[in-house]
XYZ file of C-alpha atoms in Angstrom:
311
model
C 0.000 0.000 0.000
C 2.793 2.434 0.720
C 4.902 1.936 -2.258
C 1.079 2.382 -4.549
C 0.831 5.690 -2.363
C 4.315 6.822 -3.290
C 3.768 5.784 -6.896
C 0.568 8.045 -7.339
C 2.316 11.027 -5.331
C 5.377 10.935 -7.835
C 2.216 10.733 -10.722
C 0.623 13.834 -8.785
C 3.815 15.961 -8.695
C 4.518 15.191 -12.504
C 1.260 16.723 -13.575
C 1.647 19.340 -11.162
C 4.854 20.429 -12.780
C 3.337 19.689 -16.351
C 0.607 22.743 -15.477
C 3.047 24.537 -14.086
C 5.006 24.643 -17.110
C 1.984 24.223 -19.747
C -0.932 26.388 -18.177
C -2.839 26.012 -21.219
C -2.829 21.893 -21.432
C -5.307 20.021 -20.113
C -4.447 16.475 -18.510
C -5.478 13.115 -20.042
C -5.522 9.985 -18.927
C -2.703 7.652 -19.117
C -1.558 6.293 -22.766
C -3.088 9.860 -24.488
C -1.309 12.855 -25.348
C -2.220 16.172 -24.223
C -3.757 18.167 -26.324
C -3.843 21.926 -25.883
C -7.225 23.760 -25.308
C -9.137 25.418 -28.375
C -7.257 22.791 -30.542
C -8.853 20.019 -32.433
C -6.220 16.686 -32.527
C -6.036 14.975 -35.193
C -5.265 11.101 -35.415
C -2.480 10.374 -37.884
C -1.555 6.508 -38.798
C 1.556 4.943 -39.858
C 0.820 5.417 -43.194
C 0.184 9.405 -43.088
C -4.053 9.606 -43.757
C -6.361 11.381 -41.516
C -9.776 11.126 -41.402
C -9.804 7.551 -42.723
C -13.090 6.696 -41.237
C -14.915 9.622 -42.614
C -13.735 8.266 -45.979
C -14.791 5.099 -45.383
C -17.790 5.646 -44.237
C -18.775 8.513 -47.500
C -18.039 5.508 -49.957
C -19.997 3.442 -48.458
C -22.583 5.435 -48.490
C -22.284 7.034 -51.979
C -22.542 2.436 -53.102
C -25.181 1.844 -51.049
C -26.764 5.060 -52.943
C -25.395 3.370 -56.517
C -26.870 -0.466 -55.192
C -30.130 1.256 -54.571
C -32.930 0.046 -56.706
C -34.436 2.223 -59.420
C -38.085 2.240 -59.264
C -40.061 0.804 -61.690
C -42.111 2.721 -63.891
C -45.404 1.454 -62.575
C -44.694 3.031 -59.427
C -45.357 6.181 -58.065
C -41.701 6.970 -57.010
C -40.895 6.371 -60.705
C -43.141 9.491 -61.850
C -42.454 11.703 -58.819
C -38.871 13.005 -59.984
C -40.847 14.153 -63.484
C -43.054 16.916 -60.870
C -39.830 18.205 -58.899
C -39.554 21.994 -60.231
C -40.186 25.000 -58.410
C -42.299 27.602 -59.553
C -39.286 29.946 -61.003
C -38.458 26.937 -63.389
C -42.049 26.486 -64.893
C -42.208 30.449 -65.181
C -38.808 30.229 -67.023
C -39.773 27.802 -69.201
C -42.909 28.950 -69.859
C -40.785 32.632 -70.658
C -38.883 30.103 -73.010
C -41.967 28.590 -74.890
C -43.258 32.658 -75.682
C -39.855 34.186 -77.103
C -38.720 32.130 -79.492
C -34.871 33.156 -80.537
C -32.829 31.644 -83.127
C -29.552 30.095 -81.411
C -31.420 29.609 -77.979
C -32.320 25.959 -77.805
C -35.616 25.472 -75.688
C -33.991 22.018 -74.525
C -30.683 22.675 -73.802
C -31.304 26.816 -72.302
C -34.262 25.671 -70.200
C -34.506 22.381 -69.614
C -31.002 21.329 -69.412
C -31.529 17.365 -69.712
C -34.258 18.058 -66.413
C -37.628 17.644 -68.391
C -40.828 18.016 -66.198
C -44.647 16.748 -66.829
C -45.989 19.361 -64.231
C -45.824 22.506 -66.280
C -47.690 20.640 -70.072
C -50.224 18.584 -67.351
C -51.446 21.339 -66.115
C -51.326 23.613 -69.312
C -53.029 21.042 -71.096
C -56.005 20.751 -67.911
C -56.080 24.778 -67.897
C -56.053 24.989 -72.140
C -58.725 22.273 -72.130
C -61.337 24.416 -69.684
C -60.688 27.763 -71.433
C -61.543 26.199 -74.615
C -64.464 24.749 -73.190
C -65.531 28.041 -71.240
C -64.909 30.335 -73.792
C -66.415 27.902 -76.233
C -69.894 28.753 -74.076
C -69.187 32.230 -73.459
C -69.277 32.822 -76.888
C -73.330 31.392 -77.399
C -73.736 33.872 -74.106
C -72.483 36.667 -76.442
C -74.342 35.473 -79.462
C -77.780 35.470 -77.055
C -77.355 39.280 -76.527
C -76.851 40.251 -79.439
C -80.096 37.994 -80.949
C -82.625 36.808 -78.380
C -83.341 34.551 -80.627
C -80.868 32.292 -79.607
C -81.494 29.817 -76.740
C -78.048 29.308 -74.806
C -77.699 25.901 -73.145
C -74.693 24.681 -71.659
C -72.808 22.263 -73.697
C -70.837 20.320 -71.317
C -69.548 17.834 -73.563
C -67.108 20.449 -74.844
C -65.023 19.836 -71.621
C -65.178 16.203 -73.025
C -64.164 17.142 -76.344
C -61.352 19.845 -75.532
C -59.718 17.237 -72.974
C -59.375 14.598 -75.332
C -58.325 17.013 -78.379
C -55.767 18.825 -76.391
C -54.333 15.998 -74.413
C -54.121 13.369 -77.525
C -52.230 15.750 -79.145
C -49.614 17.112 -76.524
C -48.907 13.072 -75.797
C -49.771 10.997 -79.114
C -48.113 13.564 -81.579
C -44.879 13.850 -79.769
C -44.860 9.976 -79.820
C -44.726 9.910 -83.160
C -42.252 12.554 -84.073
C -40.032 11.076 -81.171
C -40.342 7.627 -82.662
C -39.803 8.665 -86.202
C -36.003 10.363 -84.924
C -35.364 7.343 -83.509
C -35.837 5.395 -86.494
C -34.211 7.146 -88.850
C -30.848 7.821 -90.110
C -28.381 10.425 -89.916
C -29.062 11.926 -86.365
C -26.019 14.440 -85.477
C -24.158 12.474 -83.080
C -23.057 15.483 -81.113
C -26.450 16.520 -80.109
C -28.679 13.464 -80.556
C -32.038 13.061 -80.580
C -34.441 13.863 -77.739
C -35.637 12.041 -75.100
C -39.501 11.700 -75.174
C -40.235 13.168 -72.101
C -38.305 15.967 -73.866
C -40.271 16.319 -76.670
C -43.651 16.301 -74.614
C -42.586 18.941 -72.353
C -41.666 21.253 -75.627
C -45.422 20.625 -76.725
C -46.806 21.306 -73.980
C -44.955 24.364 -72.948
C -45.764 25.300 -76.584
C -49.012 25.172 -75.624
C -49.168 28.173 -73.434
C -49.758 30.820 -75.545
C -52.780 29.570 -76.893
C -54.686 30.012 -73.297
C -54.190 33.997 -73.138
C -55.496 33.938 -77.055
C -58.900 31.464 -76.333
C -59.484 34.596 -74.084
C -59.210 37.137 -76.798
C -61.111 35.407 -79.196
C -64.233 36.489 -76.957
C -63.896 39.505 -78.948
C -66.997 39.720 -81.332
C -64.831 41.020 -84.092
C -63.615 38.015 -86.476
C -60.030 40.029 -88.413
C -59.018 40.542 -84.691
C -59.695 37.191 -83.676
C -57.823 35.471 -86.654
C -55.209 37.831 -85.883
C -55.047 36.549 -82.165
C -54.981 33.500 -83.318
C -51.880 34.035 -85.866
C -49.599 35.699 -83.526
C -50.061 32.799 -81.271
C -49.796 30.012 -83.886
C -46.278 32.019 -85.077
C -44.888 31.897 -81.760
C -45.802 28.805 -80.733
C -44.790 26.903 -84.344
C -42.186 29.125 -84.287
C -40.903 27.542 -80.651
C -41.345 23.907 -82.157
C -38.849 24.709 -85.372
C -36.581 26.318 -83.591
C -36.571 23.571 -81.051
C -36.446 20.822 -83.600
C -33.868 21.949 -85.900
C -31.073 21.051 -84.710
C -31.601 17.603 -84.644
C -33.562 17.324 -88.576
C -30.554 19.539 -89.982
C -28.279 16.686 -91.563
C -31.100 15.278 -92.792
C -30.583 17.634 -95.999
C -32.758 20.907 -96.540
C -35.220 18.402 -98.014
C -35.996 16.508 -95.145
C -36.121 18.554 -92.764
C -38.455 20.952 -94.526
C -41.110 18.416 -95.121
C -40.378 17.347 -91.104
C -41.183 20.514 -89.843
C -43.905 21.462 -91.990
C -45.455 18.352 -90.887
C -45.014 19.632 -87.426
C -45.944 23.245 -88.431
C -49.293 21.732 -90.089
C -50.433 20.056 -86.959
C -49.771 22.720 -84.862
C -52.092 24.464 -87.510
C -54.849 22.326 -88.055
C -54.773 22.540 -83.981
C -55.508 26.337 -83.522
C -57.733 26.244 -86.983
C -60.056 23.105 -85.489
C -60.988 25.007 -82.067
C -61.587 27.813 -83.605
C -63.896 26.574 -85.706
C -65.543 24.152 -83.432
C -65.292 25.944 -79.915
C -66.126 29.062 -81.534
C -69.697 29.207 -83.548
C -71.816 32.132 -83.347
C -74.452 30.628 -83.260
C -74.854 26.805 -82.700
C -76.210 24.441 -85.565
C -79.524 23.595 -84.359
C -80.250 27.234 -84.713
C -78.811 27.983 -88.128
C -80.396 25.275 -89.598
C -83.846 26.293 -89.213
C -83.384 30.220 -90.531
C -81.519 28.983 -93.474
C -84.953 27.576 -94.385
C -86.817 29.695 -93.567
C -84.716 32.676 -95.358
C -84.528 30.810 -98.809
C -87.977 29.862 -98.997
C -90.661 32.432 -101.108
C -92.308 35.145 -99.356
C -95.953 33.593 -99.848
C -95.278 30.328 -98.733
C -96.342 28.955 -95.222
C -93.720 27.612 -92.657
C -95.157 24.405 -90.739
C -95.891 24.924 -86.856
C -92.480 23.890 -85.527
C -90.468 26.283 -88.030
C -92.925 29.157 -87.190
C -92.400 28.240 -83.256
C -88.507 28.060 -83.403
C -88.658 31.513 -85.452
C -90.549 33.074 -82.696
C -89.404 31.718 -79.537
């Protein structure tokens, strides 16, 4: 017990000499250095590395990330990374879709290999009910200016507009996607798009046409088919631009009958709700005062002519 005694006063002194000398160490226990206070120690090995186990431990993690399963495309994971963008992307790309520049790629300057489904989803949904609004706004019009006319809503123009506007912004970028991947002489430094690419450049080109459905509720038919030209220009304009790139080496041939089959589309589009959505007055009331307009002055109209006339 004494010599134990003596053994931890010699111990005692030592580290009482060791402050002494060092007022800024603090003591360890045995077998550890001391390390001085507001100084972080560092472990060093034989072979010269620090912070081996932080290294260690990132790779791991960044193979477990690697090992990780990609989810399959029936799941809901799988479509969730396609809705990811903030509201400053969709404006920008939206910004995109409505200035058209030549040199300024719509896929490379805005979507940079990122495409989304949020922003042509929801232009398509919000295209499709403006069409169909508008479409009966216009018969609301047409009843003030002729009380003639007996407005009814005509819900199956939601149906209608849906199906148009969403067939196209899916089934014709299927084609023309499929059609650059089949054929020959793609620029290898560029490449074709991806299809979710080419969907999200129809149906960002699709914007424009939801401020000019609007317009067209002006009763004055040269400022409605100028409306509507302005916004086919930018909007075709959008899809050529867009598109070039890739058709180019295809020969000036080619790629003019390409994007004119694009441009024509895009066309027939615009041209097809305007004529459908927009009727002054619906069929079931022209028909009747066609008849009764080309008929002689003398000659009697039966009871349900003379009742639709009047009513």
């Amino acid at each position: 017990m004494a010599a134990a005694d003596e053994l931890a006063f010699h111990e005692f002194e030592e580290a009482t000499k060791l402050l002494v000398d060092t007022p800024d160490a603090a003591t360890t226990s045995r077998g550890e250095q001391l390390t001085p206070q507001g100084h972080v120690a560092v472990a060093v090995d034989s072979g010269g590395s620090f912070g081996a186990e932080e290294v260690e431990e990132s790779d791991k993690t960044a193979l477990l990330q690697e090992e990780r399963p990609q989810p399959g495309f029936w799941t809901f994971d799988y479509y969730q990374s396609f809705f990811d963008v903030d509201t400053s992307q969709v404006l920008d790309r939206i910004k995109g879709s409505l200035l058209p520049r030549p040199g300024h790629n719509f896929v490379r300057h805005h979507l940079r290999n990122r495409p989304d489904l949020y922003g042509p989803f929801w232009i398509c949904a919000t295209l499709a009910f403006i069409l169909a609004i508008t479409g009966n706004l216009t018969v609301v019009l047409a009843q003030r200016r002729d009380p003639s006319i007996h407005y009814s809503p005509q819900f199956h123009k939601v149906t209608v507009a849906g199906i148009t506007i969403y067939c196209y912004a899916w089934l014709v970028p299927l084609a023309l996607w499929g059609f650059l991947r089949w054929r020959k002489g793609t620029r290898e430094r560029m490449g074709p798009y991806t299809f979710l690419e080419t969907v999200c450049v129809y149906g960002y080109s699709l914007f424009v046409f939801i401020p000019t459905m609007v317009l067209w509720l002006i009763p004055i038919p040269w400022l409605q088919w100028l409306f509507g030209a302005l916004a086919l220009a930018l909007s075709a304009a959008g899809l050529v631009l867009t598109f070039w790139p890739v058709v180019q080496e295809d020969g000036t041939l080619g790629a003019t009958v390409l994007l004119s089959a694009v441009v024509l589309l895009h066309t027939l589009l615009a041209v097809g709700c305007k004529f459908y959505f927009f009727q002054p007055l619906p069929p079931e009331h022209v028909a009747p005062l066609l008849q009764a307009t080309s008929l002689p002055p003398n000659t009697l109209l039966p009871p349900t002519l003379l009742r639709s006339k009047t009513t």
